[in-house]
Every structure is written in C-alpha cells, then in structure tokens.
Coordinates of N, CA, C and O in Angstrom, one line a residue:
M287 N 11.4 -9.2 -11.1 CA 10.3 -8.7 -10.2 C 10.5 -7.3 -9.7 O 9.6 -6.6 -9.4
T288 N 11.8 -6.8 -9.8 CA 12.1 -5.4 -9.4 C 11.2 -4.4 -10.1 O 10.6 -3.5 -9.5
I289 N 11.1 -4.5 -11.4 CA 10.4 -3.5 -12.2 C 8.9 -3.5 -11.8 O 8.3 -2.4 -11.7
F290 N 8.4 -4.7 -11.6 CA 6.9 -4.8 -11.2 C 6.7 -4.1 -9.8 O 5.7 -3.5 -9.6
R291 N 7.6 -4.4 -8.9 CA 7.4 -3.8 -7.6 C 7.6 -2.3 -7.6 O 6.8 -1.6 -6.9
I292 N 8.5 -1.8 -8.4 CA 8.7 -0.3 -8.5 C 7.5 0.3 -9.2 O 7.0 1.4 -8.7
L293 N 7.0 -0.3 -10.2 CA 5.8 0.3 -10.9 C 4.6 0.2 -10.0 O 3.8 1.2 -9.9
A294 N 4.4 -0.9 -9.2 CA 3.3 -1.0 -8.3 C 3.5 0.1 -7.2 O 2.5 0.8 -6.9
G295 N 4.7 0.3 -6.7 CA 4.9 1.4 -5.7 C 4.6 2.7 -6.3 O 4.0 3.6 -5.6
L296 N 5.0 3.0 -7.5 CA 4.7 4.4 -8.1 C 3.2 4.6 -8.3 O 2.7 5.7 -8.1
A297 N 2.5 3.5 -8.7 CA 1.1 3.6 -8.9 C 0.4 3.9 -7.6 O -0.5 4.7 -7.5
L298 N 0.8 3.2 -6.5 CA 0.2 3.4 -5.2 C 0.5 4.8 -4.7 O -0.3 5.5 -4.2
L299 N 1.7 5.3 -5.0 CA 2.2 6.6 -4.5 C 1.4 7.7 -5.1 O 1.1 8.7 -4.5
T300 N 1.0 7.6 -6.4 CA 0.4 8.7 -7.1 C -1.1 8.5 -7.3 O -1.9 9.5 -7.4
L301 N -1.6 7.3 -7.4 CA -3.0 7.1 -7.7 C -3.8 6.2 -6.7 O -4.9 5.8 -7.0
G302 N -3.3 6.0 -5.5 CA -3.9 5.1 -4.5 C -5.3 5.6 -4.2 O -6.2 4.7 -4.0
R303 N -5.6 6.8 -4.0 CA -6.9 7.3 -3.6 C -7.8 7.5 -4.8 O -9.0 7.1 -4.8
K304 N -7.2 8.0 -5.9 CA -8.0 8.2 -7.1 C -8.7 7.0 -7.6 O -9.9 7.0 -8.0
L305 N -8.0 5.9 -7.6 CA -8.5 4.6 -8.1 C -8.3 3.6 -7.0 O -7.4 2.8 -6.9
F306 N -9.3 3.7 -6.0 CA -9.2 2.8 -4.8 C -9.1 1.3 -5.2 O -8.4 0.6 -4.5
W307 N -9.7 0.9 -6.3 CA -9.6 -0.5 -6.7 C -8.2 -0.8 -7.1 O -7.8 -1.9 -6.9
L308 N -7.5 0.2 -7.6 CA -6.1 0.0 -8.0 C -5.3 -0.2 -6.7 O -4.4 -1.1 -6.6
F309 N -5.6 0.6 -5.6 CA -5.0 0.4 -4.3 C -5.2 -1.0 -3.8 O -4.2 -1.6 -3.4
V310 N -6.4 -1.4 -3.8 CA -6.7 -2.8 -3.3 C -6.0 -3.8 -4.2 O -5.4 -4.8 -3.6
G311 N -6.1 -3.7 -5.5 CA -5.4 -4.7 -6.4 C -3.9 -4.7 -6.2 O -3.3 -5.8 -6.2
L312 N -3.3 -3.5 -6.1 CA -1.8 -3.5 -5.9 C -1.4 -4.0 -4.5 O -0.4 -4.6 -4.4
V313 N -2.2 -3.7 -3.5 CA -1.9 -4.3 -2.2 C -2.0 -5.8 -2.3 O -1.1 -6.5 -1.8
G314 N -3.0 -6.3 -3.0 CA -3.1 -7.8 -3.2 C -1.9 -8.3 -4.0 O -1.4 -9.4 -3.6
F315 N -1.5 -7.6 -5.0 CA -0.4 -8.0 -5.8 C 0.9 -8.1 -5.0 O 1.6 -9.1 -5.0
V316 N 1.2 -7.0 -4.2 CA 2.4 -7.0 -3.4 C 2.3 -8.0 -2.3 O 3.3 -8.7 -2.0
F317 N 1.2 -8.2 -1.7 CA 1.0 -9.2 -0.7 C 1.2 -10.6 -1.3 O 1.9 -11.4 -0.7
G318 N 0.7 -10.8 -2.5 CA 0.9 -12.1 -3.2 C 2.4 -12.3 -3.5 O 2.9 -13.5 -3.3
I319 N 3.1 -11.3 -4.0 CA 4.6 -11.4 -4.2 C 5.3 -11.8 -2.9 O 6.1 -12.7 -2.9
S320 N 4.9 -11.1 -1.9 CA 5.6 -11.3 -0.6 C 5.4 -12.7 -0.1 O 6.3 -13.4 0.3
L321 N 4.1 -13.2 -0.1 CA 3.8 -14.5 0.4 C 4.4 -15.6 -0.5 O 5.0 -16.6 -0.1
A322 N 4.3 -15.4 -1.9 CA 4.8 -16.4 -2.8 C 6.4 -16.5 -2.7 O 6.9 -17.6 -2.7
T323 N 7.0 -15.3 -2.5 CA 8.5 -15.3 -2.3 C 8.9 -16.0 -1.0 O 9.8 -16.8 -1.0
L324 N 8.1 -15.8 0.0 CA 8.4 -16.4 1.3 C 8.2 -18.0 1.3 O 9.0 -18.7 1.8
F325 N 7.1 -18.4 0.7 CA 6.7 -19.8 0.7 C 7.2 -20.6 -0.5 O 7.2 -21.9 -0.4
L326 N 7.6 -20.0 -1.5 CA 8.0 -20.7 -2.7 C 9.4 -20.4 -3.1 O 9.7 -20.2 -4.3
R327 N 10.3 -20.4 -2.2 CA 11.7 -20.1 -2.5 C 12.2 -21.1 -3.4 O 11.9 -22.3 -3.3
G328 N 13.0 -20.7 -4.4 CA 13.6 -21.5 -5.4 C 12.7 -21.8 -6.6 O 13.1 -22.5 -7.5
Q329 N 11.5 -21.4 -6.5 CA 10.5 -21.6 -7.7 C 10.8 -20.5 -8.7 O 11.3 -19.5 -8.4
P330 N 10.4 -20.8 -10.0 CA 10.7 -19.8 -11.0 C 9.9 -18.5 -10.8 O 8.9 -18.5 -10.2
D331 N 10.5 -17.4 -11.3 CA 9.9 -16.1 -11.1 C 8.5 -16.0 -11.7 O 7.6 -15.3 -11.2
W332 N 8.3 -16.7 -12.8 CA 7.0 -16.7 -13.5 C 5.9 -17.2 -12.5 O 4.8 -16.7 -12.5
M333 N 6.2 -18.2 -11.7 CA 5.2 -18.8 -10.8 C 4.9 -17.8 -9.7 O 3.7 -17.6 -9.4
I334 N 5.9 -17.1 -9.2 CA 5.6 -16.1 -8.2 C 4.8 -14.9 -8.8 O 3.9 -14.4 -8.2
L335 N 5.1 -14.5 -10.0 CA 4.4 -13.4 -10.7 C 2.9 -13.8 -10.9 O 2.0 -13.0 -10.7
V336 N 2.7 -15.1 -11.3 CA 1.3 -15.5 -11.6 C 0.5 -15.5 -10.3 O -0.6 -15.0 -10.3
I337 N 1.1 -16.0 -9.2 CA 0.4 -15.9 -7.9 C 0.1 -14.5 -7.5 O -1.0 -14.2 -7.0
A338 N 1.1 -13.6 -7.7 CA 0.9 -12.2 -7.3 C -0.2 -11.6 -8.2 O -1.0 -10.8 -7.7
L339 N -0.2 -11.9 -9.5 CA -1.2 -11.3 -10.4 C -2.6 -11.9 -10.0 O -3.6 -11.1 -10.0
V340 N -2.7 -13.1 -9.6 CA -4.0 -13.7 -9.2 C -4.5 -13.0 -7.9 O -5.7 -12.6 -7.8
A341 N -3.6 -12.8 -7.0 CA -3.9 -12.1 -5.7 C -4.4 -10.7 -6.1 O -5.4 -10.2 -5.5
G342 N -3.7 -10.0 -7.0 CA -4.1 -8.6 -7.3 C -5.4 -8.6 -8.0 O -6.3 -7.7 -7.7
L343 N -5.7 -9.5 -8.9 CA -7.0 -9.6 -9.6 C -8.1 -9.9 -8.7 O -9.2 -9.3 -8.8
L344 N -7.9 -10.8 -7.7 CA -8.9 -11.1 -6.7 C -9.2 -9.8 -5.9 O -10.3 -9.6 -5.6
G345 N -8.1 -9.1 -5.6 CA -8.3 -7.8 -4.9 C -9.2 -6.8 -5.7 O -10.1 -6.2 -5.1
V346 N -8.9 -6.7 -7.0 CA -9.7 -5.8 -7.8 C -11.2 -6.2 -7.9 O -12.1 -5.4 -7.7
L347 N -11.4 -7.5 -8.1 CA -12.8 -8.0 -8.2 C -13.5 -7.8 -6.8 O -14.6 -7.4 -6.8
F348 N -12.8 -8.1 -5.8 CA -13.3 -7.9 -4.4 C -13.7 -6.5 -4.2 O -14.7 -6.1 -3.7
A349 N -12.8 -5.6 -4.7 CA -13.0 -4.1 -4.5 C -14.2 -3.7 -5.3 O -15.0 -2.8 -4.8
L350 N -14.4 -4.2 -6.5 CA -15.5 -3.7 -7.3 C -16.9 -4.3 -6.8 O -17.9 -3.7 -6.9
I351 N -16.8 -5.5 -6.2 CA -18.1 -6.1 -5.8 C -18.5 -5.7 -4.4 O -19.6 -5.4 -4.1
L352 N -17.5 -5.8 -3.5 CA -17.8 -5.5 -2.0 C -16.9 -4.3 -1.6 O -15.9 -4.5 -0.9
Q353 N -17.2 -3.1 -2.0 CA -16.3 -2.0 -1.8 C -15.8 -1.8 -0.4 O -14.6 -1.7 -0.1
Q354 N -16.8 -1.6 0.5 CA -16.4 -1.3 1.9 C -15.6 -2.4 2.5 O -14.6 -2.1 3.2
V355 N -15.9 -3.7 2.3 CA -15.2 -4.8 2.9 C -13.8 -4.8 2.3 O -12.8 -5.0 3.0
A356 N -13.7 -4.6 0.9 CA -12.4 -4.6 0.3 C -11.5 -3.5 0.8 O -10.3 -3.7 0.9
I357 N -12.1 -2.3 1.0 CA -11.3 -1.2 1.5 C -10.8 -1.5 2.9 O -9.6 -1.3 3.2
A358 N -11.6 -2.0 3.7 CA -11.2 -2.4 5.1 C -10.1 -3.5 5.1 O -9.1 -3.4 5.8
L359 N -10.3 -4.5 4.2 CA -9.3 -5.5 4.1 C -8.0 -5.0 3.5 O -6.9 -5.3 4.0
A360 N -8.1 -4.1 2.5 CA -6.8 -3.5 2.0 C -6.2 -2.7 3.0 O -4.9 -2.7 3.2
G361 N -6.9 -1.9 3.8 CA -6.4 -1.1 4.9 C -5.7 -2.0 6.0 O -4.6 -1.7 6.5
F362 N -6.3 -3.2 6.2 CA -5.8 -4.1 7.2 C -4.4 -4.7 6.7 O -3.4 -4.7 7.4
I363 N -4.4 -5.1 5.4 CA -3.2 -5.7 4.8 C -2.1 -4.6 4.7 O -0.9 -4.9 5.1
A364 N -2.5 -3.4 4.2 CA -1.5 -2.4 4.1 C -0.9 -1.9 5.5 O 0.3 -1.8 5.6
G365 N -1.8 -1.8 6.4 CA -1.4 -1.4 7.8 C -0.5 -2.5 8.4 O 0.6 -2.1 9.0
G366 N -0.8 -3.7 8.3 CA 0.0 -4.8 8.8 C 1.4 -4.8 8.1 O 2.4 -5.0 8.7
Y367 N 1.4 -4.8 6.8 CA 2.6 -4.8 6.0 C 3.5 -3.6 6.4 O 4.7 -3.7 6.6
L368 N 2.9 -2.4 6.5 CA 3.7 -1.2 6.9 C 4.3 -1.3 8.3 O 5.5 -1.0 8.4
L369 N 3.5 -1.8 9.3 CA 4.1 -1.9 10.6 C 5.2 -2.9 10.7 O 6.3 -2.6 11.2
V370 N 5.0 -4.1 10.1 CA 6.1 -5.1 10.1 C 7.3 -4.5 9.3 O 8.5 -4.7 9.8
S371 N 7.1 -3.9 8.2 CA 8.2 -3.3 7.4 C 9.0 -2.3 8.1 O 10.2 -2.2 8.1
L372 N 8.2 -1.4 8.8 CA 8.9 -0.3 9.6 C 9.7 -0.9 10.7 O 10.8 -0.4 11.0
L373 N 9.1 -1.9 11.4 CA 9.8 -2.5 12.5 C 11.1 -3.2 12.0 O 12.2 -3.1 12.7
N374 N 11.0 -3.8 10.9 CA 12.2 -4.5 10.3 C 13.3 -3.4 9.9 O 14.5 -3.6 10.0
Q375 N 12.8 -2.3 9.3 CA 13.7 -1.2 8.9 C 14.5 -0.6 10.1 O 15.7 -0.3 9.9
V376 N 13.9 -0.5 11.2 CA 14.6 0.1 12.4 C 15.3 -1.0 13.2 O 15.9 -0.7 14.2
G377 N 15.3 -2.2 12.7 CA 16.1 -3.3 13.4 C 15.3 -4.1 14.4 O 16.0 -4.8 15.1
W378 N 14.1 -3.9 14.6 CA 13.3 -4.6 15.6 C 12.8 -5.9 14.9 O 11.7 -5.8 14.3
G379 N 13.5 -6.9 14.9 CA 13.1 -8.1 14.2 C 11.7 -8.7 14.8 O 11.5 -8.6 16.0
T380 N 10.9 -9.2 13.9 CA 9.6 -9.7 14.3 C 9.6 -11.2 13.9 O 8.5 -11.7 13.5
D381 N 10.7 -11.9 14.1 CA 10.7 -13.3 13.7 C 9.8 -14.2 14.5 O 9.0 -15.0 13.9
Q382 N 9.8 -14.1 15.8 CA 9.0 -14.9 16.6 C 7.5 -14.6 16.6 O 6.7 -15.5 16.6
L383 N 7.2 -13.3 16.6 CA 5.8 -12.9 16.7 C 5.4 -12.1 15.5 O 4.9 -11.0 15.6
Y384 N 5.8 -12.6 14.3 CA 5.5 -11.8 13.0 C 4.1 -11.4 12.9 O 3.7 -10.3 12.5
W385 N 3.2 -12.3 13.4 CA 1.7 -12.0 13.2 C 1.2 -10.9 14.1 O 0.3 -10.2 13.7
L386 N 1.8 -10.7 15.3 CA 1.3 -9.7 16.2 C 1.4 -8.3 15.7 O 0.4 -7.6 15.7
P387 N 2.6 -7.8 15.3 CA 2.6 -6.4 14.7 C 1.8 -6.3 13.4 O 1.2 -5.3 13.2
F388 N 1.7 -7.4 12.7 CA 0.9 -7.4 11.5 C -0.6 -7.2 11.8 O -1.2 -6.3 11.2
V389 N -1.1 -7.9 12.8 CA -2.5 -7.7 13.2 C -2.7 -6.3 13.8 O -3.7 -5.7 13.5
I390 N -1.8 -5.9 14.7 CA -1.9 -4.5 15.3 C -1.9 -3.5 14.2 O -2.8 -2.6 14.1
G391 N -1.0 -3.5 13.3 CA -0.9 -2.5 12.1 C -2.1 -2.7 11.2 O -2.7 -1.7 10.7
G392 N -2.6 -3.9 11.1 CA -3.7 -4.2 10.2 C -5.0 -3.6 10.8 O -5.8 -3.0 10.1
I393 N -5.2 -3.7 12.1 CA -6.4 -3.1 12.7 C -6.3 -1.6 12.6 O -7.4 -1.0 12.3
I394 N -5.2 -1.0 12.9 CA -5.1 0.4 12.8 C -5.3 0.9 11.3 O -6.1 1.8 11.1
G395 N -4.8 0.2 10.4 CA -5.0 0.5 9.0 C -6.5 0.4 8.5 O -7.0 1.3 7.9
A396 N -7.1 -0.7 9.0 CA -8.5 -0.9 8.6 C -9.4 0.2 9.2 O -10.3 0.8 8.5
V397 N -9.2 0.5 10.5 CA -10.0 1.6 11.2 C -9.7 2.9 10.5 O -10.7 3.7 10.2
L398 N -8.5 3.2 10.2 CA -8.2 4.5 9.5 C -8.9 4.6 8.1 O -9.5 5.6 7.8
V399 N -8.8 3.5 7.4 CA -9.4 3.6 6.0 C -10.9 3.7 6.1 O -11.5 4.5 5.3
V400 N -11.6 3.0 7.0 CA -13.0 3.1 7.1 C -13.5 4.4 7.6 O -14.4 5.1 7.1
A401 N -12.8 5.0 8.7 CA -13.2 6.2 9.3 C -12.8 7.4 8.5 O -13.6 8.4 8.4
L402 N -11.7 7.4 7.9 CA -11.2 8.6 7.1 C -10.9 8.3 5.7 O -9.8 8.4 5.3
F403 N -11.9 7.8 5.0 CA -11.7 7.1 3.7 C -10.7 7.8 2.8 O -9.6 7.3 2.5
D404 N -10.9 9.1 2.3 CA -10.0 9.7 1.4 C -8.6 9.9 1.9 O -7.6 9.5 1.3
W405 N -8.5 10.5 3.1 CA -7.2 10.8 3.6 C -6.4 9.5 4.1 O -5.2 9.4 3.9
A406 N -7.2 8.6 4.6 CA -6.6 7.3 4.9 C -6.0 6.6 3.7 O -4.9 6.0 3.7
L407 N -6.8 6.6 2.6 CA -6.3 6.0 1.4 C -5.0 6.7 0.9 O -4.1 6.1 0.4
I408 N -5.1 8.1 0.9 CA -3.9 8.8 0.5 C -2.7 8.5 1.4 O -1.6 8.2 0.8
I409 N -2.8 8.5 2.7 CA -1.7 8.2 3.6 C -1.2 6.8 3.4 O 0.0 6.5 3.3
L410 N -2.2 5.8 3.5 CA -1.8 4.4 3.4 C -1.2 4.0 2.1 O -0.2 3.3 2.0
S411 N -1.8 4.5 1.0 CA -1.2 4.2 -0.3 C 0.2 4.9 -0.5 O 1.1 4.3 -1.1
S412 N 0.3 6.1 0.0 CA 1.6 6.8 -0.1 C 2.7 6.1 0.8 O 3.8 5.9 0.3
L413 N 2.3 5.7 2.0 CA 3.2 4.9 2.8 C 3.6 3.6 2.2 O 4.8 3.2 2.1
T414 N 2.6 2.9 1.7 CA 2.8 1.6 1.1 C 3.7 1.7 -0.2 O 4.6 0.9 -0.4
G415 N 3.3 2.6 -1.1 CA 4.1 2.9 -2.3 C 5.5 3.2 -2.0 O 6.5 2.7 -2.6
A416 N 5.7 4.1 -1.0 CA 7.1 4.5 -0.7 C 7.9 3.3 -0.1 O 9.0 3.1 -0.4
M417 N 7.2 2.5 0.8 CA 7.9 1.4 1.4 C 8.3 0.3 0.3 O 9.4 -0.2 0.3
I418 N 7.4 0.1 -0.6 CA 7.7 -0.9 -1.7 C 8.9 -0.5 -2.5 O 9.8 -1.3 -2.8
I419 N 8.9 0.8 -2.9 CA 10.0 1.3 -3.7 C 11.3 1.2 -2.9 O 12.3 0.7 -3.4
V420 N 11.3 1.7 -1.7 CA 12.5 1.7 -0.9 C 13.0 0.3 -0.6 O 14.2 0.0 -0.8
Q421 N 12.1 -0.6 -0.3 CA 12.6 -2.0 -0.1 C 13.1 -2.7 -1.3 O 14.0 -3.5 -1.3
T422 N 12.5 -2.3 -2.5 CA 13.0 -2.9 -3.7 C 14.4 -2.5 -4.1 O 15.1 -3.2 -4.7
L423 N 14.7 -1.2 -3.8 CA 16.0 -0.7 -4.2 C 17.2 -1.1 -3.3 O 18.3 -1.0 -3.7
H424 N 16.9 -1.7 -2.2 CA 18.0 -2.2 -1.3 C 19.1 -1.2 -1.0 O 20.3 -1.4 -1.3
L425 N 18.7 0.0 -0.5 CA 19.6 1.1 -0.2 C 20.2 1.0 1.2 O 19.6 0.2 2.0
G426 N 21.2 1.8 1.5 CA 21.7 1.9 2.9 C 20.6 2.5 3.8 O 19.7 3.2 3.3
P427 N 20.7 2.3 5.1 CA 19.7 2.8 6.0 C 19.4 4.3 5.9 O 18.2 4.7 5.9
T428 N 20.4 5.1 5.9 CA 20.2 6.6 5.9 C 19.5 7.0 4.6 O 18.5 7.8 4.6
I429 N 20.0 6.5 3.5 CA 19.4 6.9 2.2 C 18.0 6.3 2.1 O 17.1 7.0 1.5
A430 N 17.8 5.1 2.6 CA 16.5 4.5 2.5 C 15.5 5.3 3.3 O 14.3 5.6 2.8
V431 N 15.8 5.8 4.5 CA 14.9 6.6 5.3 C 14.6 7.9 4.6 O 13.5 8.4 4.5
L432 N 15.7 8.6 4.1 CA 15.5 9.9 3.4 C 14.6 9.7 2.2 O 13.7 10.5 1.9
L433 N 14.9 8.7 1.4 CA 14.0 8.4 0.2 C 12.6 8.1 0.5 O 11.7 8.6 -0.1
F434 N 12.4 7.3 1.6 CA 11.1 7.0 2.1 C 10.3 8.2 2.4 O 9.2 8.4 2.0
I435 N 10.9 9.1 3.2 CA 10.3 10.4 3.6 C 9.9 11.2 2.4 O 8.8 11.7 2.2
V436 N 10.9 11.4 1.4 CA 10.6 12.2 0.2 C 9.5 11.6 -0.6 O 8.6 12.3 -1.0
L437 N 9.5 10.3 -0.8 CA 8.5 9.6 -1.6 C 7.1 9.7 -0.9 O 6.1 10.0 -1.6
F438 N 7.1 9.6 0.4 CA 5.8 9.7 1.1 C 5.2 11.1 1.0 O 4.0 11.2 0.7
I439 N 6.0 12.1 1.1 CA 5.6 13.5 1.0 C 5.1 13.7 -0.5 O 4.0 14.3 -0.7
V440 N 5.9 13.3 -1.4 CA 5.5 13.4 -2.9 C 4.1 12.7 -3.1 O 3.3 13.3 -3.8
G441 N 4.0 11.5 -2.6 CA 2.7 10.8 -2.7 C 1.5 11.6 -2.1 O 0.5 11.7 -2.8
I442 N 1.7 12.1 -0.9 CA 0.6 12.8 -0.3 C 0.3 14.1 -1.1 O -0.9 14.4 -1.3
V443 N 1.3 14.9 -1.5 CA 1.1 16.1 -2.2 C 0.4 15.8 -3.5 O -0.6 16.5 -3.9
T444 N 0.9 14.8 -4.2 CA 0.3 14.5 -5.6 C -1.1 14.1 -5.4 O -2.0 14.6 -6.2
Q445 N -1.4 13.2 -4.5 CA -2.8 12.7 -4.4 C -3.7 13.8 -3.8 O -4.9 13.8 -4.2
A446 N -3.2 14.6 -2.9 CA -4.1 15.7 -2.4 C -4.4 16.7 -3.5 O -5.6 17.2 -3.6
S447 N -3.5 17.0 -4.4 CA -3.7 17.9 -5.4 C -4.7 17.3 -6.4 O -5.6 18.0 -7.0
L448 N -4.6 16.0 -6.7 CA -5.6 15.3 -7.6 C -7.0 15.3 -6.9 O -8.0 15.4 -7.6
M449 N -7.0 15.2 -5.6 CA -8.3 15.2 -4.9 C -9.0 16.6 -5.0 O -10.1 16.7 -5.2
R450 N -8.1 17.6 -4.8 CA -8.7 19.0 -4.9 C -9.2 19.3 -6.3 O -10.2 19.9 -6.5
R451 N -8.5 18.8 -7.3 CA -8.9 19.1 -8.7 C -10.2 18.4 -9.0 O -11.0 18.9 -9.8
G452 N -10.5 17.2 -8.4 CA -11.7 16.4 -8.6 C -12.9 17.0 -7.9 O -14.0 16.5 -8.2
Q453 N -12.7 17.9 -7.0 CA -13.9 18.4 -6.2 C -14.5 19.6 -6.9 O -13.7 20.4 -7.4
P454 N -15.8 19.7 -6.9 CA -16.4 20.9 -7.4 C -16.0 22.2 -6.6 O -15.8 22.0 -5.4
P455 N -16.0 23.3 -7.2 CA -15.7 24.5 -6.4 C -16.8 24.8 -5.4 O -17.9 24.4 -5.7
P456 N -16.5 25.5 -4.3 CA -17.5 25.8 -3.4 C -18.6 26.7 -4.0 O -18.3 27.6 -4.8
A457 N -19.8 26.5 -3.5 CA -20.9 27.3 -4.1 C -20.8 28.8 -3.5 O -20.4 29.0 -2.4
P458 N -21.0 29.8 -4.4 CA -20.9 31.1 -3.9 C -22.0 31.4 -2.9 O -23.1 31.0 -3.0
S459 N -21.6 32.2 -1.9 CA -22.6 32.5 -0.8 C -23.3 33.9 -1.2 O -22.6 34.8 -1.7
V460 N -24.5 33.9 -0.9 CA -25.3 35.1 -1.2 C -25.6 35.8 0.1 O -26.3 35.2 0.9
E461 N -25.2 37.0 0.3 CA -25.5 37.7 1.5 C -26.7 38.7 1.3 O -26.7 39.3 0.2
V462 N -27.6 38.7 2.2 CA -28.7 39.5 2.0 C -28.7 40.7 3.0 O -28.2 40.7 4.0

C-alpha cells in the first residue's frame, strides 16, 4: 500500500488543481484506504486496495457528473482528514471525539473550495498530498514536520506555476 499512497500524494501535490477530478478521485481513494484499513484489520491488502479503488472511482464519476457537489464534498473530506491528521501529528489525540474535528475541518475545507476554487484546490491538494506522503513514510516528528512544510511549498509553487501557464496573457491596453 505504501507505493500507492506515495503516488497518490505526489499526484495531489502536483496536479490537484489542474485535474480537479483527480483531486476528488484521489481523496476518495485515500479516504477508502483509511476507512478500509480501520474497519477491515487483518483482511488481505488486495481487499483494502479494491475498496479504495472503488471509492476513488466513485469520486471521479461523482466529480464528472456533479462537479460543484463533488468539489464541496472533496473539500469537506480533505479538510476533515487534514485537521484530524494535524491534531494527531501534534499529539492531540481525537479518540473520543474523532468526528468533531473531522466535521469542523470538513466544513472549513468545503467552504474554502467553493469560495476560492483554484487557490483552495491548490492549498488543499498540496496539504493533503504532503500529509499523505509524510504519514506513509513514518518519520520522526522533526523530520516529518520539515518534510511536510517543504512538500507543501513545492506543491503550491508547482501548481501555481501550472495555473499561470494555463491562463492567457493579459490583453494589451490601448491608451488614447
């Protein structure tokens, strides 16, 4: 599962905004892996992978058919995942009230994605991609934080440069 999580993280880090359906699909994939791993402990890896792939494919189909709803849902899931992951990284366990920070982060993520579509996708996909990679590597706390920050910045810079390249140049102004 490690290679799939790292590849998903790299794709989110670099292409989350460019291919928003990929963002939604990969968030569904990672969410599927997380839930399947949590609820299907001891099951074969192929079963967890199949569940994650189905969740990812459902996310892609959802994104292509109902774009705005899919984007808001992906923002909700990514925001919830990020807040819970960040709280766990800093040692604030969310065992008893796991759902509360997930819902709070989810609402923030959904609002950001809907209100600031391009930049929210860049930020959320960079955060999510960086978090997935760091969590997958199981590093010490200091190295994990440093790598997270570096990956997050690389993701934002990469996606922002791709966004600028995709926009037409400004129209020349004519002064009279």
